[in-house]
PDB file of C-alpha atoms and ligand atoms in Angstrom:
ATOM      1  CA  MET A  79      76.347 237.199 250.555  1.00 33.00           C
ATOM      2  CA  ARG A  80      75.233 240.767 251.080  1.00 36.00           C
ATOM      3  CA  ARG A  81      78.126 243.046 251.747  1.00 36.00           C
ATOM      4  CA  LEU A  82      77.506 245.298 254.721  1.00 38.00           C
ATOM      5  CA  ARG A  83      79.908 248.147 254.649  1.00 31.00           C
ATOM      6  CA  GLU A  84      81.297 249.651 257.827  1.00 30.00           C
ATOM      7  CA  GLY A  85      78.105 251.140 259.101  1.00 30.00           C
ATOM      8  CA  GLY A  86      77.648 253.748 261.725  1.00 28.00           C
ATOM      9  CA  VAL A  87      75.997 256.817 262.959  1.00 27.00           C
ATOM     10  CA  LYS A  88      75.886 260.530 262.906  1.00 27.00           C
ATOM     11  CA  SER A  89      78.388 262.136 265.202  1.00 30.00           C
ATOM     12  CA  ARG A  90      77.145 263.317 268.581  1.00 38.00           C
ATOM     13  CA  GLY A  91      73.979 261.298 268.221  1.00 40.00           C
ATOM     14  CA  GLY A  92      72.487 262.578 264.963  1.00 44.00           C
ATOM     15  CA  ALA A  93      68.770 263.200 264.673  1.00 45.00           C
ATOM     16  CA  GLY A  94      67.944 259.548 263.998  1.00 60.00           C
ATOM     17  CA  TRP A  95      69.650 258.299 267.149  1.00 55.00           C
ATOM     18  CA  ASN A  96      68.343 260.929 269.537  1.00 56.00           C
ATOM     19  CA  GLY A  97      64.858 259.486 269.677  1.00 50.00           C
ATOM     20  CA  LEU A  98      66.140 256.032 270.614  1.00 49.00           C
ATOM     21  CA  GLU A  99      67.714 256.941 273.905  1.00 44.00           C
ATOM     22  CA  GLY A 100      66.783 256.246 277.460  1.00 38.00           C
ATOM     23  CA  VAL A 101      65.488 252.707 277.349  1.00 40.00           C
ATOM     24  CA  ILE A 102      65.830 249.932 279.885  1.00 42.00           C
ATOM     25  CA  ASP A 103      68.354 248.830 282.405  1.00 49.00           C
ATOM     26  CA  ARG A 104      68.209 251.488 284.979  1.00 45.00           C
ATOM     27  CA  SER A 105      69.068 248.964 287.664  1.00 51.00           C
ATOM     28  CA  TRP A 106      72.071 250.771 289.062  1.00 52.00           C
ATOM     29  CA  HIS A 107      70.247 254.117 289.064  1.00 57.00           C
ATOM     30  CA  GLN A 108      67.507 252.324 290.948  1.00 56.00           C
ATOM     31  CA  TYR A 109      69.933 251.060 293.575  1.00 55.00           C
ATOM     32  CA  LEU A 110      71.430 254.513 294.041  1.00 57.00           C
ATOM     33  CA  GLY A 111      68.009 256.171 294.042  1.00 55.00           C
ATOM     34  CA  GLN A 112      66.634 253.835 296.673  1.00 55.00           C
ATOM     35  CA  SER A 113      69.667 254.442 298.856  1.00 57.00           C
ATOM     36  CA  MET A 114      70.520 250.751 298.964  1.00 72.00           C
ATOM     37  CA  LEU A 115      74.131 251.868 299.080  1.00 79.00           C
ATOM     38  CA  THR A 116      75.815 253.831 301.816  1.00 85.00           C
ATOM     39  CA  GLU A 117      77.369 257.125 300.874  1.00 87.00           C
ATOM     40  CA  GLU A 118      80.792 255.463 300.952  1.00 88.00           C
ATOM     41  CA  GLU A 119      79.629 252.685 298.645  1.00 87.00           C
ATOM     42  CA  GLN A 120      78.148 255.215 296.231  1.00 88.00           C
ATOM     43  CA  ASP A 121      81.426 257.158 296.202  1.00 90.00           C
ATOM     44  CA  ALA A 122      83.391 253.945 295.607  1.00 92.00           C
ATOM     45  CA  PHE A 123      81.098 253.008 292.720  1.00 92.00           C
ATOM     46  CA  LEU A 124      81.398 256.419 291.075  1.00 93.00           C
ATOM     47  CA  GLU A 125      85.191 256.332 291.555  1.00 95.00           C
ATOM     48  CA  SER A 126      85.288 252.901 289.883  1.00 95.00           C
ATOM     49  CA  ILE A 127      83.570 254.384 286.832  1.00 96.00           C
ATOM     50  CA  GLN A 128      86.194 257.133 286.661  1.00 96.00           C
ATOM     51  CA  THR A 129      89.051 254.622 287.026  1.00 97.00           C
ATOM     52  CA  VAL A 130      87.736 252.552 284.107  1.00 97.00           C
ATOM     53  CA  ARG A 131      87.121 255.740 282.132  1.00 97.00           C
ATOM     54  CA  ARG A 132      90.723 256.945 282.517  1.00 97.00           C
ATOM     55  CA  HIS A 133      92.145 253.512 281.708  1.00 97.00           C
ATOM     56  CA  ILE A 134      90.063 253.038 278.551  1.00 97.00           C
ATOM     57  CA  ALA A 135      90.491 256.630 277.366  1.00 96.00           C
ATOM     58  CA  ILE A 136      94.267 256.056 277.233  1.00 95.00           C
ATOM     59  CA  GLN A 137      93.716 252.942 275.109  1.00 96.00           C
ATOM     60  CA  LEU A 138      91.307 254.696 272.730  1.00 96.00           C
ATOM     61  CA  MET A 139      93.476 257.764 272.233  1.00 93.00           C
ATOM     62  CA  PRO A 140      95.851 256.316 269.580  1.00 93.00           C
ATOM     63  CA  VAL A 141      93.098 254.467 267.662  1.00 95.00           C
ATOM     64  CA  GLN A 142      93.053 255.691 264.062  1.00 93.00           C
ATOM     65  CA  GLN A 143      90.446 253.481 262.413  1.00 96.00           C
ATOM     66  CA  SER A 144      86.765 253.081 263.092  1.00 97.00           C
ATOM     67  CA  ALA A 145      87.018 249.283 262.964  1.00 97.00           C
ATOM     68  CA  MET A 146      89.564 249.343 265.798  1.00 97.00           C
ATOM     69  CA  ALA A 147      87.391 251.646 267.888  1.00 97.00           C
ATOM     70  CA  VAL A 148      84.485 249.260 267.364  1.00 98.00           C
ATOM     71  CA  ALA A 149      86.552 246.154 268.102  1.00 98.00           C
ATOM     72  CA  HIS A 150      87.721 247.736 271.353  1.00 97.00           C
ATOM     73  CA  ILE A 151      84.245 247.279 272.817  1.00 98.00           C
ATOM     74  CA  GLY A 152      85.011 243.562 272.783  1.00 98.00           C
ATOM     75  CA  LYS A 153      87.282 244.193 275.794  1.00 96.00           C
ATOM     76  CA  LEU A 154      84.306 245.442 277.763  1.00 98.00           C
ATOM     77  CA  HIS A 155      82.404 242.287 276.847  1.00 98.00           C
ATOM     78  CA  LYS A 156      85.319 240.090 277.845  1.00 97.00           C
ATOM     79  CA  ASN A 157      85.631 241.830 281.210  1.00 97.00           C
ATOM     80  CA  VAL A 158      81.908 241.584 281.969  1.00 96.00           C
ATOM     81  CA  ASP A 159      81.961 237.887 281.005  1.00 95.00           C
ATOM     82  CA  GLN A 160      84.913 237.373 283.358  1.00 95.00           C
ATOM     83  CA  LEU A 161      83.030 239.035 286.206  1.00 93.00           C
ATOM     84  CA  LEU A 162      80.127 236.652 285.755  1.00 90.00           C
ATOM     85  CA  GLN A 163      82.435 233.643 285.515  1.00 88.00           C
ATOM     86  CA  ASP A 164      84.300 234.647 288.654  1.00 87.00           C
ATOM     87  CA  SER A 165      81.026 235.197 290.507  1.00 81.00           C
ATOM     88  CA  ASP A 166      80.567 231.431 290.670  1.00 70.00           C
ATOM     89  CA  LYS A 167      83.453 231.331 293.119  1.00 69.00           C
ATOM     90  CA  ILE A 168      81.818 233.715 295.584  1.00 66.00           C
ATOM     91  CA  LEU A 169      78.076 233.281 295.051  1.00 66.00           C
ATOM     92  CA  ALA A 170      75.669 230.414 295.049  1.00 70.00           C
ATOM     93  CA  PRO A 171      75.475 229.124 291.454  1.00 77.00           C
ATOM     94  CA  LEU A 172      73.482 231.504 289.276  1.00 84.00           C
ATOM     95  CA  ALA A 173      70.097 230.261 288.094  1.00 86.00           C
ATOM     96  CA  CYS A 174      70.980 231.064 284.466  1.00 87.00           C
ATOM     97  CA  GLN A 175      71.336 228.128 282.033  1.00 85.00           C
ATOM     98  CA  ALA A 176      71.774 227.802 278.258  1.00 83.00           C
ATOM     99  CA  GLY A 177      68.366 227.724 276.575  1.00 84.00           C
ATOM    100  CA  CYS A 178      66.752 229.780 279.338  1.00 88.00           C
ATOM    101  CA  ALA A 179      65.734 233.025 277.683  1.00 90.00           C
ATOM    102  CA  HIS A 180      63.370 234.735 280.117  1.00 89.00           C
ATOM    103  CA  CYS A 181      65.658 237.771 280.214  1.00 89.00           C
ATOM    104  CA  CYS A 182      65.548 238.010 276.397  1.00 93.00           C
ATOM    105  CA  HIS A 183      61.955 239.241 276.634  1.00 91.00           C
ATOM    106  CA  VAL A 184      62.687 242.685 278.010  1.00 87.00           C
ATOM    107  CA  ARG A 185      63.809 245.739 276.077  1.00 88.00           C
ATOM    108  CA  VAL A 186      67.560 245.874 275.731  1.00 93.00           C
ATOM    109  CA  SER A 187      69.810 248.897 275.547  1.00 93.00           C
ATOM    110  CA  VAL A 188      72.959 249.039 273.476  1.00 96.00           C
ATOM    111  CA  SER A 189      75.691 251.630 272.954  1.00 96.00           C
ATOM    112  CA  GLN A 190      76.672 252.863 269.498  1.00 96.00           C
ATOM    113  CA  PRO A 191      80.021 251.063 269.401  1.00 97.00           C
ATOM    114  CA  GLU A 192      78.134 247.896 270.372  1.00 98.00           C
ATOM    115  CA  VAL A 193      75.714 248.418 267.473  1.00 98.00           C
ATOM    116  CA  PHE A 194      78.615 248.510 265.012  1.00 98.00           C
ATOM    117  CA  HIS A 195      80.141 245.502 266.753  1.00 98.00           C
ATOM    118  CA  ILE A 196      76.897 243.602 266.119  1.00 98.00           C
ATOM    119  CA  LEU A 197      77.033 244.681 262.466  1.00 98.00           C
ATOM    120  CA  THR A 198      80.404 242.967 262.108  1.00 97.00           C
ATOM    121  CA  ALA A 199      78.610 239.714 263.000  1.00 96.00           C
ATOM    122  CA  LEU A 200      75.722 240.434 260.634  1.00 97.00           C
ATOM    123  CA  ARG A 201      78.173 240.801 257.753  1.00 93.00           C
ATOM    124  CA  GLN A 202      78.574 237.028 257.948  1.00 92.00           C
ATOM    125  CA  HIS A 203      74.823 236.492 257.395  1.00 93.00           C
ATOM    126  CA  SER A 204      73.473 235.367 254.032  1.00 94.00           C
ATOM    127  CA  ASP A 205      71.137 237.775 252.230  1.00 95.00           C
ATOM    128  CA  MET A 206      68.206 235.567 253.184  1.00 96.00           C
ATOM    129  CA  ALA A 207      69.163 235.462 256.858  1.00 94.00           C
ATOM    130  CA  LEU A 208      69.719 239.204 256.906  1.00 96.00           C
ATOM    131  CA  ASP A 209      66.372 239.920 255.234  1.00 96.00           C
ATOM    132  CA  SER A 210      64.665 237.688 257.768  1.00 96.00           C
ATOM    133  CA  LEU A 211      66.395 239.477 260.635  1.00 97.00           C
ATOM    134  CA  ILE A 212      65.437 242.903 259.269  1.00 97.00           C
ATOM    135  CA  GLN A 213      61.810 241.775 259.137  1.00 97.00           C
ATOM    136  CA  ARG A 214      61.968 240.620 262.767  1.00 97.00           C
ATOM    137  CA  LEU A 215      63.629 243.867 263.831  1.00 97.00           C
ATOM    138  CA  ARG A 216      60.931 245.934 262.090  1.00 97.00           C
ATOM    139  CA  GLN A 217      58.207 243.792 263.589  1.00 96.00           C
ATOM    140  CA  TYR A 218      59.763 244.190 267.020  1.00 95.00           C
ATOM    141  CA  VAL A 219      59.971 247.968 266.717  1.00 95.00           C
ATOM    142  CA  GLU A 220      56.410 248.262 265.411  1.00 94.00           C
ATOM    143  CA  THR A 221      54.965 246.044 268.137  1.00 92.00           C
ATOM    144  CA  SER A 222      56.965 247.650 270.922  1.00 89.00           C
ATOM    145  CA  GLN A 223      55.613 251.066 269.968  1.00 85.00           C
ATOM    146  CA  HIS A 224      52.162 249.883 271.025  1.00 83.00           C
ATOM    147  CA  ASN A 225      53.346 248.008 274.119  1.00 73.00           C
ATOM    148  CA  SER A 226      54.253 249.404 277.497  1.00 71.00           C
ATOM    149  CA  LEU A 227      57.750 248.675 278.817  1.00 65.00           C
ATOM    150  CA  HIS A 228      56.240 245.974 281.038  1.00 68.00           C
ATOM    151  CA  ILE A 229      54.891 243.820 278.182  1.00 76.00           C
ATOM    152  CA  ARG A 230      57.261 240.938 277.525  1.00 83.00           C
ATOM    153  CA  GLN A 231      58.351 240.705 273.902  1.00 90.00           C
ATOM    154  CA  ALA A 232      60.979 238.337 272.509  1.00 94.00           C
ATOM    155  CA  CYS A 233      64.169 240.009 271.312  1.00 96.00           C
ATOM    156  CA  ALA A 234      64.484 239.995 267.506  1.00 97.00           C
ATOM    157  CA  PHE A 235      67.835 238.217 267.850  1.00 97.00           C
ATOM    158  CA  LEU A 236      66.336 235.324 269.802  1.00 96.00           C
ATOM    159  CA  VAL A 237      66.071 232.233 267.562  1.00 94.00           C
ATOM    160  CA  ASP A 238      64.905 228.878 268.969  1.00 92.00           C
ATOM    161  CA  ASN A 239      65.416 230.290 272.457  1.00 91.00           C
ATOM    162  CA  LEU A 240      69.075 230.996 271.742  1.00 93.00           C
ATOM    163  CA  CYS A 241      70.811 234.300 271.077  1.00 95.00           C
ATOM    164  CA  SER A 242      71.756 234.432 267.376  1.00 96.00           C
ATOM    165  CA  ILE A 243      74.470 237.030 268.067  1.00 97.00           C
ATOM    166  CA  TYR A 244      75.750 235.429 271.265  1.00 96.00           C
ATOM    167  CA  SER A 245      79.427 236.304 270.764  1.00 97.00           C
ATOM    168  CA  HIS A 246      78.486 239.894 269.886  1.00 98.00           C
ATOM    169  CA  ARG A 247      75.604 240.457 272.333  1.00 97.00           C
ATOM    170  CA  PRO A 248      75.578 243.744 274.263  1.00 97.00           C
ATOM    171  CA  ALA A 249      77.112 244.209 277.708  1.00 97.00           C
ATOM    172  CA  VAL A 250      73.699 244.511 279.396  1.00 95.00           C
ATOM    173  CA  CYS A 251      72.850 240.982 278.178  1.00 95.00           C
ATOM    174  CA  ARG A 252      76.167 239.668 279.517  1.00 95.00           C
ATOM    175  CA  LYS A 253      75.584 241.386 282.840  1.00 93.00           C
ATOM    176  CA  ALA A 254      72.056 239.979 283.233  1.00 91.00           C
ATOM    177  CA  HIS A 255      71.838 237.224 285.822  1.00 89.00           C
ATOM    178  CA  SER A 256      69.360 235.816 288.273  1.00 89.00           C
ATOM    179  CA  LEU A 257      69.404 233.986 291.566  1.00 87.00           C
ATOM    180  CA  SER A 258      65.851 232.688 291.014  1.00 88.00           C
ATOM    181  CA  VAL A 259      64.609 231.178 287.775  1.00 88.00           C
ATOM    182  CA  SER A 260      61.028 231.147 289.088  1.00 90.00           C
ATOM    183  CA  ALA A 261      61.170 234.921 289.533  1.00 89.00           C
ATOM    184  CA  CYS A 262      62.302 235.241 285.891  1.00 88.00           C
ATOM    185  CA  ALA A 263      59.627 232.822 284.644  1.00 87.00           C
ATOM    186  CA  SER A 264      56.848 234.705 286.401  1.00 86.00           C
ATOM    187  CA  GLY A 265      58.065 238.020 284.985  1.00 81.00           C
ATOM    188  CA  ALA A 266      58.590 239.403 288.484  1.00 84.00           C
ATOM    189  CA  GLU A 267      59.325 243.102 288.575  1.00 79.00           C
ATOM    190  CA  HIS A 268      62.363 242.600 290.790  1.00 83.00           C
ATOM    191  CA  ILE A 269      64.658 239.713 289.887  1.00 86.00           C
ATOM    192  CA  PRO A 270      66.976 238.625 292.737  1.00 87.00           C
ATOM    193  CA  GLN A 271      70.481 239.565 291.672  1.00 87.00           C
ATOM    194  CA  ASP A 272      73.824 240.147 293.299  1.00 87.00           C
ATOM    195  CA  LEU A 273      74.224 243.853 293.955  1.00 86.00           C
ATOM    196  CA  GLN A 274      78.033 243.857 293.959  1.00 87.00           C
ATOM    197  CA  LEU A 275      78.093 242.010 290.661  1.00 90.00           C
ATOM    198  CA  ILE A 276      75.727 244.536 289.093  1.00 90.00           C
ATOM    199  CA  LEU A 277      77.747 247.460 290.383  1.00 91.00           C
ATOM    200  CA  ARG A 278      81.052 246.053 289.146  1.00 93.00           C
ATOM    201  CA  ALA A 279      79.592 245.381 285.722  1.00 95.00           C
ATOM    202  CA  GLU A 280      77.977 248.810 285.625  1.00 94.00           C
ATOM    203  CA  ALA A 281      81.259 250.493 286.539  1.00 95.00           C
ATOM    204  CA  LEU A 282      82.810 248.790 283.502  1.00 97.00           C
ATOM    205  CA  ILE A 283      79.896 249.695 281.211  1.00 96.00           C
ATOM    206  CA  GLN A 284      79.597 253.316 282.321  1.00 95.00           C
ATOM    207  CA  GLY A 285      83.375 253.794 282.402  1.00 97.00           C
ATOM    208  CA  HIS A 286      83.726 252.528 278.831  1.00 97.00           C
ATOM    209  CA  ALA A 287      80.856 254.731 277.635  1.00 97.00           C
ATOM    210  CA  ALA A 288      82.428 257.795 279.245  1.00 96.00           C
ATOM    211  CA  ALA A 289      85.833 257.005 277.688  1.00 97.00           C
ATOM    212  CA  TYR A 290      84.313 256.700 274.213  1.00 96.00           C
ATOM    213  CA  GLU A 291      82.524 260.012 274.708  1.00 95.00           C
ATOM    214  CA  ASP A 292      85.816 261.568 275.852  1.00 94.00           C
ATOM    215  CA  ALA A 293      87.337 260.404 272.568  1.00 94.00           C
ATOM    216  CA  GLY A 294      84.547 262.136 270.612  1.00 93.00           C
ATOM    217  CA  LEU A 295      82.711 258.885 269.945  1.00 95.00           C
ATOM    218  CA  PRO A 296      79.044 258.879 270.997  1.00 95.00           C
ATOM    219  CA  ALA A 297      78.302 255.935 273.270  1.00 95.00           C
ATOM    220  CA  ALA A 298      74.863 256.684 274.687  1.00 92.00           C
ATOM    221  CA  SER A 299      72.355 253.875 275.197  1.00 92.00           C
ATOM    222  CA  HIS A 300      69.719 253.167 272.560  1.00 94.00           C
ATOM    223  CA  GLU A 301      66.993 250.582 272.134  1.00 94.00           C
ATOM    224  CA  LEU A 302      68.638 247.569 270.478  1.00 97.00           C
ATOM    225  CA  ALA A 303      66.310 246.771 267.542  1.00 97.00           C
ATOM    226  CA  SER A 304      65.801 250.403 266.485  1.00 96.00           C
ATOM    227  CA  ALA A 305      69.510 251.166 266.719  1.00 97.00           C
ATOM    228  CA  VAL A 306      70.552 248.156 264.618  1.00 98.00           C
ATOM    229  CA  LEU A 307      67.943 249.010 261.971  1.00 97.00           C
ATOM    230  CA  LEU A 308      69.209 252.572 261.837  1.00 96.00           C
ATOM    231  CA  ALA A 309      72.823 251.469 261.407  1.00 96.00           C
ATOM    232  CA  LEU A 310      71.880 248.925 258.721  1.00 96.00           C
ATOM    233  CA  ALA A 311      70.135 251.658 256.750  1.00 96.00           C
ATOM    234  CA  ASP A 312      73.214 253.888 256.495  1.00 95.00           C
ATOM    235  CA  ALA A 313      76.347 252.388 254.964  1.00 94.00           C
ATOM    236  CA  GLN A 314      78.403 255.358 256.141  1.00 95.00           C
ATOM    237  CA  ALA A 315      77.107 255.396 259.677  1.00 95.00           C
ATOM    238  CA  GLN A 316      80.218 253.938 261.318  1.00 96.00           C
ATOM    239  CA  GLU A 317      82.558 256.321 259.524  1.00 96.00           C
ATOM    240  CA  THR A 318      80.313 259.266 260.371  1.00 95.00           C
ATOM    241  CA  TRP A 319      80.359 258.156 264.005  1.00 95.00           C
ATOM    242  CA  PHE A 320      84.159 257.899 263.945  1.00 96.00           C
ATOM    243  CA  ALA A 321      84.490 261.338 262.336  1.00 92.00           C
ATOM    244  CA  GLY A 322      83.925 262.879 265.771  1.00 81.00           C
ATOM    245  CA  LYS A 323      87.201 261.369 266.977  1.00 71.00           C
ATOM    246  CA  ARG A 324      89.114 262.358 263.853  1.00 67.00           C
ATOM    247  CA  ALA A 325      87.843 265.912 264.329  1.00 71.00           C
ATOM    248  CA  GLY A 326      89.495 265.837 267.744  1.00 60.00           C
ATOM    249  CA  ALA A 327      86.280 266.157 269.712  1.00 52.00           C
ATOM    250  CA  VAL A 328      86.649 265.782 273.479  1.00 46.00           C
TER     251      VAL A 328
HETATM  252  S1  SF4 B 166      70.756 240.230 272.137  1.00 59.96           S
HETATM  253 FE1  SF4 B 166      70.781 238.006 272.544  1.00 59.96          FE
HETATM  254  S2  SF4 B 166      71.150 237.836 274.776  1.00 59.96           S
HETATM  255 FE2  SF4 B 166      70.480 239.945 274.372  1.00 59.96          FE
HETATM  256  S3  SF4 B 166      68.237 239.954 274.676  1.00 59.96           S
HETATM  257 FE3  SF4 B 166      68.619 239.586 272.464  1.00 59.96          FE
HETATM  258  S4  SF4 B 166      68.641 237.347 272.230  1.00 59.96           S
HETATM  259 FE4  SF4 B 166      68.907 237.797 274.431  1.00 59.96          FE
END
């Protein structure tokens, strides 16, 4: 089995990471931009982000090892999963079912701690499985460079219509939901979703990202396939990423 060492990134988004930013999932910006929220609702949303940020920053402060800082992102995933589970009690059942992978054909964004979290799963892969994944990731990146954002392209982690890193998938994948499977199947530009659910999940995601940044740990969004390839290529990436915290960056 190939040994993947704790991998990571250059502090403060080193040169390799800078070019990967600003992809996908601007849904909450879109809602704010289109004034679908009242001023009060916008203020409440932004305050929610700050509440999460303060709460998580306190938890990250004493963390002394990169592996613990990476593992901490699992709490975000757990909380987003809980939101979706609880939504069944207040919404009509979501249209999402196991084996339905329409939403795995759009470009996905991932934060740096999430990239390292995914690498912990990849360490369990055999050499052959890892080589195969790296080929799919490279193919994805190469093809996507020639495609517009609107062209649907299967995620490199999608195998037999199932997510091969399901327990380690990014928060944006966990947040994704639909109230209409036909809208997903037709690749509709606007998928019917629950606005409150999106905003609650986004408050968690943005609050966590801000708390990591406060701790000196870059947590900007990057395109998933490119970011994982970059981290796989640098065995010291995770430690370099964590060095920002050890240096006392704020
Ligand atoms: S990481 Fe998994 S859930 Fe997310 S888009 Fe890829 S295959 Fe789908």
